[in-house]
Short mmCIF file of C-alpha atoms and ligand atoms in Angstrom, two decimals:
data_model
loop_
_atom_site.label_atom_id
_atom_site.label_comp_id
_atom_site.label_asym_id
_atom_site.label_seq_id
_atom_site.Cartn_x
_atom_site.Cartn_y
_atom_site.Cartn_z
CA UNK A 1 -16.82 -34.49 -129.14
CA UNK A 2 -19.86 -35.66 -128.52
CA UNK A 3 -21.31 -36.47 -124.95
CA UNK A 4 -20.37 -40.57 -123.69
CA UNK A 5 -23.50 -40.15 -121.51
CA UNK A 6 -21.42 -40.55 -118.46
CA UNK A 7 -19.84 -36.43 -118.68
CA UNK A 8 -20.70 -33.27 -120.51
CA UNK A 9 -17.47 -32.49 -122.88
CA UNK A 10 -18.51 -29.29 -124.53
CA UNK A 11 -20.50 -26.21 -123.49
CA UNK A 12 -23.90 -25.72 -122.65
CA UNK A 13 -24.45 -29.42 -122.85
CA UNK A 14 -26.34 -31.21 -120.34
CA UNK A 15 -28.32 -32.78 -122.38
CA UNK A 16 -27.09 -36.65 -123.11
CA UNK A 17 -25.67 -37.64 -120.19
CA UNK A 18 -28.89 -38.58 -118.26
CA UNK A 19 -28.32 -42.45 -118.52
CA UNK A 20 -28.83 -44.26 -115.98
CA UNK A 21 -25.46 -45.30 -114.47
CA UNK A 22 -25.22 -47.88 -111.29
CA UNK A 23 -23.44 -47.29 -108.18
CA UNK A 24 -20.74 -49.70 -107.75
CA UNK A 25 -22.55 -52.73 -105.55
CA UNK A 26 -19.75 -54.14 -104.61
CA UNK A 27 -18.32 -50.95 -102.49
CA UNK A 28 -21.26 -50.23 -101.02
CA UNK A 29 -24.47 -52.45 -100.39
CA UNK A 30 -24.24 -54.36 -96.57
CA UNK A 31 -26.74 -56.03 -96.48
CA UNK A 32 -26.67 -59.49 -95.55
CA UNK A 33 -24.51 -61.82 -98.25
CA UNK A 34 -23.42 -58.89 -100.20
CA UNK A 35 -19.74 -58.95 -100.52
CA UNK A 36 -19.54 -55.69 -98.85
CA UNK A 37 -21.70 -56.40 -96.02
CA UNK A 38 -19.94 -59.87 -95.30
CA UNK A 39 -16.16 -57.87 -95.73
CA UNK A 40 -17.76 -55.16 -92.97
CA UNK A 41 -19.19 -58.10 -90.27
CA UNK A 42 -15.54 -59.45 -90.15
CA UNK A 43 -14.75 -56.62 -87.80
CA UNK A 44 -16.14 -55.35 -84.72
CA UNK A 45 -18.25 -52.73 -85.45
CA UNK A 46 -19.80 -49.53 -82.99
CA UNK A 47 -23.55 -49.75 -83.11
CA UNK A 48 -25.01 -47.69 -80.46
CA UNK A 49 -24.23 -45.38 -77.51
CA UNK A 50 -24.60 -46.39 -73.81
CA UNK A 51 -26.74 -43.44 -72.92
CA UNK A 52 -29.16 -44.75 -75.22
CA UNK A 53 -29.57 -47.78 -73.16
CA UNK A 54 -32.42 -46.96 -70.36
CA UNK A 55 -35.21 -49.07 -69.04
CA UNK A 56 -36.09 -49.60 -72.41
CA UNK A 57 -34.92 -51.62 -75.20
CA UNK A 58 -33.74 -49.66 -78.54
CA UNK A 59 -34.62 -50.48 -82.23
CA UNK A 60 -31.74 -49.62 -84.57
CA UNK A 61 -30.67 -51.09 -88.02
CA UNK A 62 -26.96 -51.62 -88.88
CA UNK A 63 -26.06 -53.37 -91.98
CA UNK A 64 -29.11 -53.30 -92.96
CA UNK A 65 -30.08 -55.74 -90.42
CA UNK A 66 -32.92 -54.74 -87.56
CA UNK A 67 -31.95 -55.05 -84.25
CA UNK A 68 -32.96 -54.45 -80.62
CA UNK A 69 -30.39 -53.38 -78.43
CA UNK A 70 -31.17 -53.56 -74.15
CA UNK A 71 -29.16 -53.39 -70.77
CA UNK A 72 -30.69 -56.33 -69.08
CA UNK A 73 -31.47 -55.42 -65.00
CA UNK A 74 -28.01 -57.30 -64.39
CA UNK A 75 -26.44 -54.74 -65.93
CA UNK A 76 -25.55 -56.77 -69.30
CA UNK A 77 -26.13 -55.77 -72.68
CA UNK A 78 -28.40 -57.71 -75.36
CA UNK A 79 -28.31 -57.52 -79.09
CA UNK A 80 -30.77 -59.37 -80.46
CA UNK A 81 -32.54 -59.75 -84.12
CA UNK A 82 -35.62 -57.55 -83.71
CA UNK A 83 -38.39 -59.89 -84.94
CA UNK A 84 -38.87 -62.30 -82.22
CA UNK A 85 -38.04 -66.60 -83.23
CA UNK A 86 -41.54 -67.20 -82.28
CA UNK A 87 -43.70 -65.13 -85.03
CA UNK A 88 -42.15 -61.78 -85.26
CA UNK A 89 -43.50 -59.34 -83.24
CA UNK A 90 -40.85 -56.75 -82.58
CA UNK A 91 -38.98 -57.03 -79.18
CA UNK A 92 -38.82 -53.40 -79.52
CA UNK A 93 -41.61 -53.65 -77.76
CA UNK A 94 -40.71 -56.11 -75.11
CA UNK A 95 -39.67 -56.58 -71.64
CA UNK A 96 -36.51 -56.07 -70.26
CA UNK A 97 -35.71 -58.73 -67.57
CA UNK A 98 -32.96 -59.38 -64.87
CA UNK A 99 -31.88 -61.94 -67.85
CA UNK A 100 -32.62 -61.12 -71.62
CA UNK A 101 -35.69 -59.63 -72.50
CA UNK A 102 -39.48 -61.27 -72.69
CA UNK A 103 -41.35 -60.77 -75.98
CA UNK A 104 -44.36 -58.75 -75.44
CA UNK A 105 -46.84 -61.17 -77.87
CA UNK A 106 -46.62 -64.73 -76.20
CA UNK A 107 -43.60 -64.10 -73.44
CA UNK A 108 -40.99 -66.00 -75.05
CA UNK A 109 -37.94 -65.02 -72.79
CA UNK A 110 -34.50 -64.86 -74.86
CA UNK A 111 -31.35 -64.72 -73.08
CA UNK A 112 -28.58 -61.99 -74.05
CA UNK A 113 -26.70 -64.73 -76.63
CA UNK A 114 -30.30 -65.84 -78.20
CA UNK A 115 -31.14 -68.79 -76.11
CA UNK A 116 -34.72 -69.38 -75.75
CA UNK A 117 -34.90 -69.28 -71.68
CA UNK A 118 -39.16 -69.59 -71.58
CA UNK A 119 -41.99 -70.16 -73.64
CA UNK A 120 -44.44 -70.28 -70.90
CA UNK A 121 -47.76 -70.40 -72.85
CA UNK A 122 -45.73 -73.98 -74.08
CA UNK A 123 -46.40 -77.57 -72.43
CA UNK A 124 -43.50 -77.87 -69.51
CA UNK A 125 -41.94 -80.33 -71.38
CA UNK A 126 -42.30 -78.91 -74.52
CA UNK A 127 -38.86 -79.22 -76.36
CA UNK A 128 -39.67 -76.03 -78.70
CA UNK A 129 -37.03 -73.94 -76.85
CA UNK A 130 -34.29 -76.17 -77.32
CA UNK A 131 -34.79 -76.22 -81.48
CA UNK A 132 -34.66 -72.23 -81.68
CA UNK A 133 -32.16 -69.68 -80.93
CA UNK A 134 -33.00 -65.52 -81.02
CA UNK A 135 -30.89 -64.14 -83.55
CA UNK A 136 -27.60 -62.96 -81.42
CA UNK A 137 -24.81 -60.81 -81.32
CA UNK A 138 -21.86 -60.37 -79.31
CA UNK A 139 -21.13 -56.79 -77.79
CA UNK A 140 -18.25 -54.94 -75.75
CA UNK A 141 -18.97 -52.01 -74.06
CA UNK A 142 -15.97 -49.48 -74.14
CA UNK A 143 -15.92 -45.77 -72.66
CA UNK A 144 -19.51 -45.26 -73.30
CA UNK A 145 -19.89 -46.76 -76.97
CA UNK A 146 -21.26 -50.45 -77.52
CA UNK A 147 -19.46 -52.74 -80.26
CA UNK A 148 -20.96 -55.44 -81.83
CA UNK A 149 -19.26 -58.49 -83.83
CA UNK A 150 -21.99 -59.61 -86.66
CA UNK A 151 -19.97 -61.87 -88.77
CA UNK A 152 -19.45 -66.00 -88.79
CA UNK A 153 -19.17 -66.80 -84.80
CA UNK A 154 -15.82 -68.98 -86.21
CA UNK A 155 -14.33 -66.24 -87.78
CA UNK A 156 -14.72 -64.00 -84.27
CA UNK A 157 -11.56 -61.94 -83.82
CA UNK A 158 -10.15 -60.28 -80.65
CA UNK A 159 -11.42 -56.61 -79.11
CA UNK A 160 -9.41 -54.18 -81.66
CA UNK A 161 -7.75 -52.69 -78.72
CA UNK A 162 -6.14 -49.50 -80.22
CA UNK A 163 -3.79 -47.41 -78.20
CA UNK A 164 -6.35 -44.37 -78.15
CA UNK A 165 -8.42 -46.01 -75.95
CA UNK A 166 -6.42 -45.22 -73.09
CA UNK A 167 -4.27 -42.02 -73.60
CA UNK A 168 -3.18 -40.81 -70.47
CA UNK A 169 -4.64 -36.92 -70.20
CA UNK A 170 -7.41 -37.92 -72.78
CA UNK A 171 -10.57 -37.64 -71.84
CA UNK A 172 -12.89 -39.83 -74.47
CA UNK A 173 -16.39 -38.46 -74.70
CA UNK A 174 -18.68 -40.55 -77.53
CA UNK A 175 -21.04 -38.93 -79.85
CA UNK A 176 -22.98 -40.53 -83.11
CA UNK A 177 -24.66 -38.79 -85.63
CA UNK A 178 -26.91 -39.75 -88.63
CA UNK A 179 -26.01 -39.21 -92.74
CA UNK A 180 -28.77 -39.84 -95.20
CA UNK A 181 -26.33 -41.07 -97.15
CA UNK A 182 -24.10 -44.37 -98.07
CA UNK A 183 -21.05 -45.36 -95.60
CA UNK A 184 -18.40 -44.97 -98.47
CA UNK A 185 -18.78 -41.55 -99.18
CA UNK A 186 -18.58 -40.31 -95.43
CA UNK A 187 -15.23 -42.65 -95.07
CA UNK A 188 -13.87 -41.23 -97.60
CA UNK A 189 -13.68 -37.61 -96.24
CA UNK A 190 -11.64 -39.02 -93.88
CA UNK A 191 -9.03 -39.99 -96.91
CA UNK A 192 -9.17 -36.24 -98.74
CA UNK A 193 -7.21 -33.69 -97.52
CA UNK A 194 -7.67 -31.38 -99.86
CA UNK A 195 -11.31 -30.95 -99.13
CA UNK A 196 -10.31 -29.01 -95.68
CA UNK A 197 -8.50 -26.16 -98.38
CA UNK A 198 -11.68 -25.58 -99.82
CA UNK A 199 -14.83 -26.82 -97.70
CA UNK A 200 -13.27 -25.89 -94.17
CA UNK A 201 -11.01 -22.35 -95.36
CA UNK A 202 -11.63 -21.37 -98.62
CA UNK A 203 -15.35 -21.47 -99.69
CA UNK A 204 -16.81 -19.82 -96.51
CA UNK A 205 -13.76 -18.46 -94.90
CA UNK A 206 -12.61 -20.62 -92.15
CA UNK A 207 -14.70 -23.09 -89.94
CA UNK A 208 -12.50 -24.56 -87.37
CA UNK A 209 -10.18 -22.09 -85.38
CA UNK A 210 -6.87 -23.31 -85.08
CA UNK A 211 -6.99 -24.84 -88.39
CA UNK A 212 -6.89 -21.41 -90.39
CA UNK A 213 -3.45 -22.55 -92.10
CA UNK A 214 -5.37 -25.40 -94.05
CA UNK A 215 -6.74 -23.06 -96.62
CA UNK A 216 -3.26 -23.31 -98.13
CA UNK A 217 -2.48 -26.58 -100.60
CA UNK A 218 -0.93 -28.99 -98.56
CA UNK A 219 2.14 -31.71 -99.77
CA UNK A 220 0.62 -34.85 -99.04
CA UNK A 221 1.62 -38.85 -98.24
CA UNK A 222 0.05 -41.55 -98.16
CA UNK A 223 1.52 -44.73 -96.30
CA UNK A 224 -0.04 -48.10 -96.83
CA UNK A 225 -0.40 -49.67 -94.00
CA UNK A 226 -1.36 -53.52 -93.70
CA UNK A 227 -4.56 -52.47 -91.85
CA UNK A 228 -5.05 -49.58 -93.86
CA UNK A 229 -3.53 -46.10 -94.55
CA UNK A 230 -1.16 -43.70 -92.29
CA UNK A 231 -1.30 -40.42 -94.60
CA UNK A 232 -0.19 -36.84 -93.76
CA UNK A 233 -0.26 -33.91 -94.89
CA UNK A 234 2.47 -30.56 -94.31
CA UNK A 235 2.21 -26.86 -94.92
CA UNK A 236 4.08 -23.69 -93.94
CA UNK A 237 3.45 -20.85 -91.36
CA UNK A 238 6.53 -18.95 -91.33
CA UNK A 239 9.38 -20.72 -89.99
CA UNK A 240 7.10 -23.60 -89.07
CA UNK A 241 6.14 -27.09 -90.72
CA UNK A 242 2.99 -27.93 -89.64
CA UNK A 243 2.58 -31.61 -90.56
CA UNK A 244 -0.69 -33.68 -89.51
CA UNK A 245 -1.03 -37.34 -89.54
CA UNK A 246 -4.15 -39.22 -89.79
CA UNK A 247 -5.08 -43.17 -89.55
CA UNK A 248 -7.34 -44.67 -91.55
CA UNK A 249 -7.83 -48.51 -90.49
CA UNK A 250 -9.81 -50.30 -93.13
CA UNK A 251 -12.57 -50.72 -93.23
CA UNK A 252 -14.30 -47.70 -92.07
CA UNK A 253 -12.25 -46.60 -88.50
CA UNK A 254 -10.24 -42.99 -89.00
CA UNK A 255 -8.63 -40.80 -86.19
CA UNK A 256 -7.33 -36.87 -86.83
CA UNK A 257 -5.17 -34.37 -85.15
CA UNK A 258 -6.49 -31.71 -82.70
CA UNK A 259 -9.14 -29.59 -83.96
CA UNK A 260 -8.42 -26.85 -81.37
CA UNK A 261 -4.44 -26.64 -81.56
CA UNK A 262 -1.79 -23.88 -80.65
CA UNK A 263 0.03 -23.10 -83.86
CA UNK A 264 2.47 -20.87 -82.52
CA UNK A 265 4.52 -23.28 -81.58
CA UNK A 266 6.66 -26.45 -82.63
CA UNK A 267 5.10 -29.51 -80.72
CA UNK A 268 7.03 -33.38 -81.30
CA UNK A 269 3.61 -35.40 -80.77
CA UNK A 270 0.36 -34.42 -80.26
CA UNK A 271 -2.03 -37.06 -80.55
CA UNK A 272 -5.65 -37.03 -81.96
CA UNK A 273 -8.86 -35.16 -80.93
CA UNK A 274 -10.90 -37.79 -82.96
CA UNK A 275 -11.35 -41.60 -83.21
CA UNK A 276 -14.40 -42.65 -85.39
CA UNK A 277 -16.19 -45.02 -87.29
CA UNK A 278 -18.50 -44.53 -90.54
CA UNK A 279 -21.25 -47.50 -89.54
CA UNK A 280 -23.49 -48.59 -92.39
CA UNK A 281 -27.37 -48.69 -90.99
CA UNK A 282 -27.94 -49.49 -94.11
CA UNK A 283 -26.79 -48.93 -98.29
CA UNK A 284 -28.49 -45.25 -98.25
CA UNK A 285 -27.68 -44.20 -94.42
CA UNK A 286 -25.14 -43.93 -92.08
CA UNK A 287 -24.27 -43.53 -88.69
CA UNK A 288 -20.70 -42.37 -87.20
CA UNK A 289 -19.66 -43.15 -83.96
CA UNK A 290 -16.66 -41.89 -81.97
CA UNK A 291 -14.97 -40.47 -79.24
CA UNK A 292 -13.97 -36.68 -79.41
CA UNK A 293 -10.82 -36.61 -77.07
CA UNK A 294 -10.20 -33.95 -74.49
CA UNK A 295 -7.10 -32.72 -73.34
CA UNK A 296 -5.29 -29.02 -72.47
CA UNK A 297 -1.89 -30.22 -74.10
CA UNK A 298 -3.02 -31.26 -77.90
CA UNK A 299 -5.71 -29.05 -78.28
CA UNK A 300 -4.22 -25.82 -76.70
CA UNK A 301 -6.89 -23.22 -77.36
CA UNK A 302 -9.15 -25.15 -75.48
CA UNK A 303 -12.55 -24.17 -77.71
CA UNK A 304 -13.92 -27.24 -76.99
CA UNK A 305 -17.08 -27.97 -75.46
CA UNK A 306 -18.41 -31.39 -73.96
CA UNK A 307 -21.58 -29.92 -73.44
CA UNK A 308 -21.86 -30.31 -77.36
CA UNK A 309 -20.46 -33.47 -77.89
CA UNK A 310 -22.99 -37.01 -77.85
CA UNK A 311 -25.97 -37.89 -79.52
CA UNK A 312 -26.47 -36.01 -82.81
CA UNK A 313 -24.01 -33.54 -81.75
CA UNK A 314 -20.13 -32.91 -81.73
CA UNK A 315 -18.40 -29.91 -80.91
CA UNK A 316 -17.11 -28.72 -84.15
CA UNK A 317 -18.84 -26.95 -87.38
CA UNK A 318 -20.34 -28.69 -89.88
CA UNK A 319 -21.07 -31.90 -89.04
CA UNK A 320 -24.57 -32.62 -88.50
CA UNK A 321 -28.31 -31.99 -90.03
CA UNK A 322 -29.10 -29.56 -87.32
CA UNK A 323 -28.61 -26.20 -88.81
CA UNK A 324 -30.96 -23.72 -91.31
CA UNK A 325 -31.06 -24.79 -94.98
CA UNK A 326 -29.82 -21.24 -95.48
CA UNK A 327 -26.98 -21.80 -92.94
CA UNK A 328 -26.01 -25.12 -95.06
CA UNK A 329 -26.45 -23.20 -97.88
CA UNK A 330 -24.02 -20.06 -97.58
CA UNK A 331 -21.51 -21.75 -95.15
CA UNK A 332 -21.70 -25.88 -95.90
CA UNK A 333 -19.92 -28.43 -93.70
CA UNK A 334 -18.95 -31.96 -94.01
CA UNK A 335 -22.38 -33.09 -93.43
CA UNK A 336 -23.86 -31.39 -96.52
CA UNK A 337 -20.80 -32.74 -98.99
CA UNK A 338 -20.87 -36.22 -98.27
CA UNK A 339 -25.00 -36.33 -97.80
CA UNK A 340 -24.92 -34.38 -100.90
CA UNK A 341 -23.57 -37.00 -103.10
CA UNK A 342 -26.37 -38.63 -103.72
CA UNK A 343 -27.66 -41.32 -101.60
CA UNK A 344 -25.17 -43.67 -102.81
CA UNK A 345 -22.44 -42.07 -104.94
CA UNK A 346 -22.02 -43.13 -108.44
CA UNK A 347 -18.29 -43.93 -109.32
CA UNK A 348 -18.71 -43.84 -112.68
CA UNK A 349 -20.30 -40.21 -112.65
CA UNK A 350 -17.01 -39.00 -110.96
CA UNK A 351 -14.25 -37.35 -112.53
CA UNK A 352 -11.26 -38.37 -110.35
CA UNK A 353 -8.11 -35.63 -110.06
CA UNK A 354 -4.94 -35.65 -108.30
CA UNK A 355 -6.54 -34.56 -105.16
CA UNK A 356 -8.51 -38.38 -104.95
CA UNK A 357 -5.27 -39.72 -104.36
CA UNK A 358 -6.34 -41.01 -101.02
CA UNK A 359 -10.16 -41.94 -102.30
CA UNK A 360 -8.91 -43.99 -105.27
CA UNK A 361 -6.10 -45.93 -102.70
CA UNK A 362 -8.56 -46.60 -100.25
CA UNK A 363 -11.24 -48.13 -102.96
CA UNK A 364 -8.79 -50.25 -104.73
CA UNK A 365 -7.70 -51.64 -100.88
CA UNK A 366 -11.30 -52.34 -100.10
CA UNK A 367 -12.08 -53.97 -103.30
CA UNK A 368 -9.02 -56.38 -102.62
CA UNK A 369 -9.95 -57.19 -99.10
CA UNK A 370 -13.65 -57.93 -100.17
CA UNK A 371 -13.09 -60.16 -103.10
CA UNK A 372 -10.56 -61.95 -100.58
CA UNK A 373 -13.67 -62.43 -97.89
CA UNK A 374 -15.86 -63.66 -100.97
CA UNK A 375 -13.27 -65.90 -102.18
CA UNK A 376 -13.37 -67.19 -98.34
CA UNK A 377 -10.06 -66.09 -97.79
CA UNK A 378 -9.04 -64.59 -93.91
CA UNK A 379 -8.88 -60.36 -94.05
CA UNK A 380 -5.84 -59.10 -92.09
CA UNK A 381 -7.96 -57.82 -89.11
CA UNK A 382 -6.14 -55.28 -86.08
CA UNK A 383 -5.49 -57.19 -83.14
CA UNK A 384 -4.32 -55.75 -80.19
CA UNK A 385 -4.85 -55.93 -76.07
CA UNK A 386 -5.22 -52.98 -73.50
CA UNK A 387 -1.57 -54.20 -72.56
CA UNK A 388 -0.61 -54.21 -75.93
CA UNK A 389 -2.60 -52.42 -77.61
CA UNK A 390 -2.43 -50.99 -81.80
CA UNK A 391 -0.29 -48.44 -82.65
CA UNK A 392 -1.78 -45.53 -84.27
CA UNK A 393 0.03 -42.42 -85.71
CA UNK A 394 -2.86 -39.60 -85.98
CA UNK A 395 -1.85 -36.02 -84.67
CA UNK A 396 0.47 -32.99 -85.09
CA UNK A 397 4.21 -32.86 -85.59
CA UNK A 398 5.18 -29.14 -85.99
CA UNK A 399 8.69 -28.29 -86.64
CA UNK A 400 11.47 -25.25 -86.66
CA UNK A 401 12.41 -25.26 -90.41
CA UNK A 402 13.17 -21.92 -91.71
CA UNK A 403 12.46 -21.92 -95.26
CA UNK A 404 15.58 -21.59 -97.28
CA UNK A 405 16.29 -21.29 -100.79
CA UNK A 406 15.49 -25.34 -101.68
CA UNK A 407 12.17 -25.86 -102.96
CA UNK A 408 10.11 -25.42 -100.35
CA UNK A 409 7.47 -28.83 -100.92
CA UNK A 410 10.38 -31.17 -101.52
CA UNK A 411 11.23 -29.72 -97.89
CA UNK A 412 7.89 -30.76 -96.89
CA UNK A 413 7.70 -33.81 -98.19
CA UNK A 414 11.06 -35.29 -97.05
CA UNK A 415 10.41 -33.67 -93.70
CA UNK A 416 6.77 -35.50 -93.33
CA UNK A 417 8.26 -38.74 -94.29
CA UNK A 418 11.12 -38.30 -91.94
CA UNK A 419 8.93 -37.52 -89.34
CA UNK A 420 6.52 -40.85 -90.46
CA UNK A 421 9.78 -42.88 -90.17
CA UNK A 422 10.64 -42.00 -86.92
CA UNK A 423 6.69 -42.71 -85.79
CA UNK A 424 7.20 -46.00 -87.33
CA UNK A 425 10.63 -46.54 -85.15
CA UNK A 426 8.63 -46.26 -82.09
CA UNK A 427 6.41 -49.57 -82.88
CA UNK A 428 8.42 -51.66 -80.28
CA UNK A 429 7.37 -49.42 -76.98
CA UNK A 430 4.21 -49.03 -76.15
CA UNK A 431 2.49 -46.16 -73.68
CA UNK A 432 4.24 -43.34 -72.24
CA UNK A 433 7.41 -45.49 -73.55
CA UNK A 434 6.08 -45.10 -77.11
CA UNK A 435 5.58 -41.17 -76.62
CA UNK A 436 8.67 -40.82 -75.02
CA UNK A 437 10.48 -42.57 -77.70
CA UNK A 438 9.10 -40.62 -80.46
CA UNK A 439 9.18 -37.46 -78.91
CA UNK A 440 12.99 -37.72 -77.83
CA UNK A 441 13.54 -38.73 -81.15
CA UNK A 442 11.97 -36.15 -82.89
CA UNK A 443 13.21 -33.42 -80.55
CA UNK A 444 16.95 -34.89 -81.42
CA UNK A 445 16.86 -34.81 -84.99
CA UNK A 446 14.85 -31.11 -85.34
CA UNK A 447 15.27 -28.18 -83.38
CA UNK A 448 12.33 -27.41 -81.24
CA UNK A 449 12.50 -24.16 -79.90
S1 LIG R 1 -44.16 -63.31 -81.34
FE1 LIG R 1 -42.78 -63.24 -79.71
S2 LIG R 1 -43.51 -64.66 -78.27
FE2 LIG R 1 -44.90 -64.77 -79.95
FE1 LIG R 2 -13.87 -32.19 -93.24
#
């Protein structure tokens, strides 16, 4: 057979398939009016770190849209269009004020929410600042990250307030770090659990300790979720089923497990040691933002170090640009798999297997949700409150269950569903109530010791 000039099908040929195939636009350009980029500005998004914010304002780019970022002397944060209204000179390279910031070129003086406050080289009664606005955006500062909403000021939603904001025992430290590459392709690491087998155990032996059991094959699950995806994923040590549960809130928000867990023992509910997002700066880079959570009872071995974790760093292998090219080379990470698929991934070059279960579910959800946006339709966006706030499922659930003569991954996966069910159960409590809930119900229906 001869090649189709998207795949090689017979020996030694490479030649023929060098045509020039297209990422798919729609999945991944942000800019502004690209379907993508107006899907991603209906939801809060996390577009810097407070310890960047000094006595200086901050250039960044998110969405492909240039920004300056401040902490006015009042103590409130700015997020303003870069290129000052007046004739563009880069605020970058303005001055911060009590109020807003003061362009450095003719001392136009913007307010935090764009209004023109000054234009002092202007007559006094000049009515030039009441015809012009500073490009704005609304921002929440929450346990040292900044978000940012940069969509249609009608379509505004509430804070996303998800329950791992405020875990009692967690301590949330943030970190960001930079990819070369497009958002899609880092999200979707966060959707493929078979990559830990062979990135994380198998190819280099393995990276994170406590996670030596993932170089087996793992059952998996996927749960659609109306925000997203629940999925999890079980495998044996002995008499234990470890089974770990990740959320992936669409678009681009994912929390895991604990990286630096106990297996020895059966636990009911741990709860994550990661909540992150995949930002776009723009269609060929990305930045992710999170909090790495500390706490003695879900990550037991306590390997941790919050020394390592904020900006360009986190505490675990793999995951930045900060290591030899011979280091990436004999012993790659995350960071060199998802940079390494080309700046932006080509779809149609990919040769999808059983293991993209999660990638291909997570695509065909994003495509649905951002020809709904361009049809001007309203996307289903999380909505919760620090009193109420959204129910996530990610961490460890690791049971007693001697393996018997049944097939062993029908075991698994009826266990890992029965354990999702009873997650699901605890929806109507919130807090410690929640926890308690789940764990009593967990601990009544499997024996823990
Ligand atoms: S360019 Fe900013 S005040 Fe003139
Ligand atoms: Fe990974």
């Amino acid at each position: 057979m001869p090649n189709d000039g998207r795949w090689a099908t017979q020996p030694y040929s490479g030649y023929g398939i060098n045509e020039a195939l297209q990422e798919d636009t729609e999945l991944t350009h942000v800019g502004p009016g690209t379907p993508c980029g107006e899907y991603m500005r209906r939801f809060w998004q996390p577009v810097a770190m407070t310890s960047q914010l000094g006595d200086l304002p901050v250039a960044i780019r998110i969405l492909g849209e240039d920004l300056v970022i401040f902490r006015d002397r009042s103590g409130a944060i700015g997020l303003l269009h870069k290129h000052c209204a007046h004739r563009g000179a880069s605020l970058e390279f303005g001055r911060i004020e009590e109020h807003g910031i003061r362009c450095c070129y003719h001392g136009w003086h913007f307010a935090n929410d764009g209004t023109v406050l000054e234009t002092p080289g202007e007559p006094e009664d000049s009515p030039i600042r009441h015809r012009v606005c500073q490009g704005a955006y609304p921002v929440r500062e929450v346990k040292g990250l900044v978000f940012a909403y940069m969509g249609p000021p009608e379509e505004q939603p509430g804070f996303p307030y998800y329950d791992s904001i405020d875990l009692p025992d967690h301590e949330l430290l943030p970190y960001s770090i930079h990819s070369p590459c497009n958002w899609l392709q880092e999200s979707e690491n966060s959707i493929d659990p078979f990559h830990s087998v062979f990135l994380h155990g198998r190819n280099a032996g393995p990276q994170f300790a406590g996670l030596e059991h993932f170089v087996e094959l793992p059952v998996v699950a996927y749960h659609s979720r109306p925000n997203g995806f629940v999925y999890s994923h079980a495998r044996r040590i002995d008499d234990l089923v470890m089974i770990r549960f990740h959320d992936h809130v669409t678009p681009n928000m994912a929390q895991n497990g604990a990286m630096f867990q106990n297996l020895a023992k059966p636990k009911a509910f741990g709860r994550m040691s990661l909540t992150k997002w995949v930002v776009p700066v723009d269609d060929t880079n990305s930045r992710k933002f999170g909090w790495r959570h500390f706490n003695d009872k879900d990550e037991g071995l306590r390997q941790g170090t919050p020394d390592d974790v904020g900006w360009e760093k986190v505490d675990f292998y793999g995951q930045t640009a900060h290591r030899s090219y011979e280091e990436m080379q004999r012993n790659p990470g995350d960071w060199e798999a998802w940079s390494s698929q080309r700046p932006i991934a080509v779809h149609q070059r990919e040769y999808l297997g059983t293991t993209d279960e999660g990638v291909a579910k997570l695509r065909s959800k994003l495509k649905r949700d951002i020809r709904a946006v361009a049809k001007g339709k309203a996307v289903l966006r999380p909505e919760g409150t620090a009193e109420k706030p959204i129910h996530t499922y990610a961490g460890d659930t690791t049971l007693r269950i001697p393996k018997d003569n049944r097939d062993d991954k029908a075991l698994m996966d009826r266990v890992q569903r029965e354990v999702y069910e009873i997650y699901l159960s605890g929806d109507p409590y919130f807090g410690e109530d929640r926890k308690e809930f789940i764990q009593r119900e967990i601990e009544g229906r499997f024996p823990m010791a």
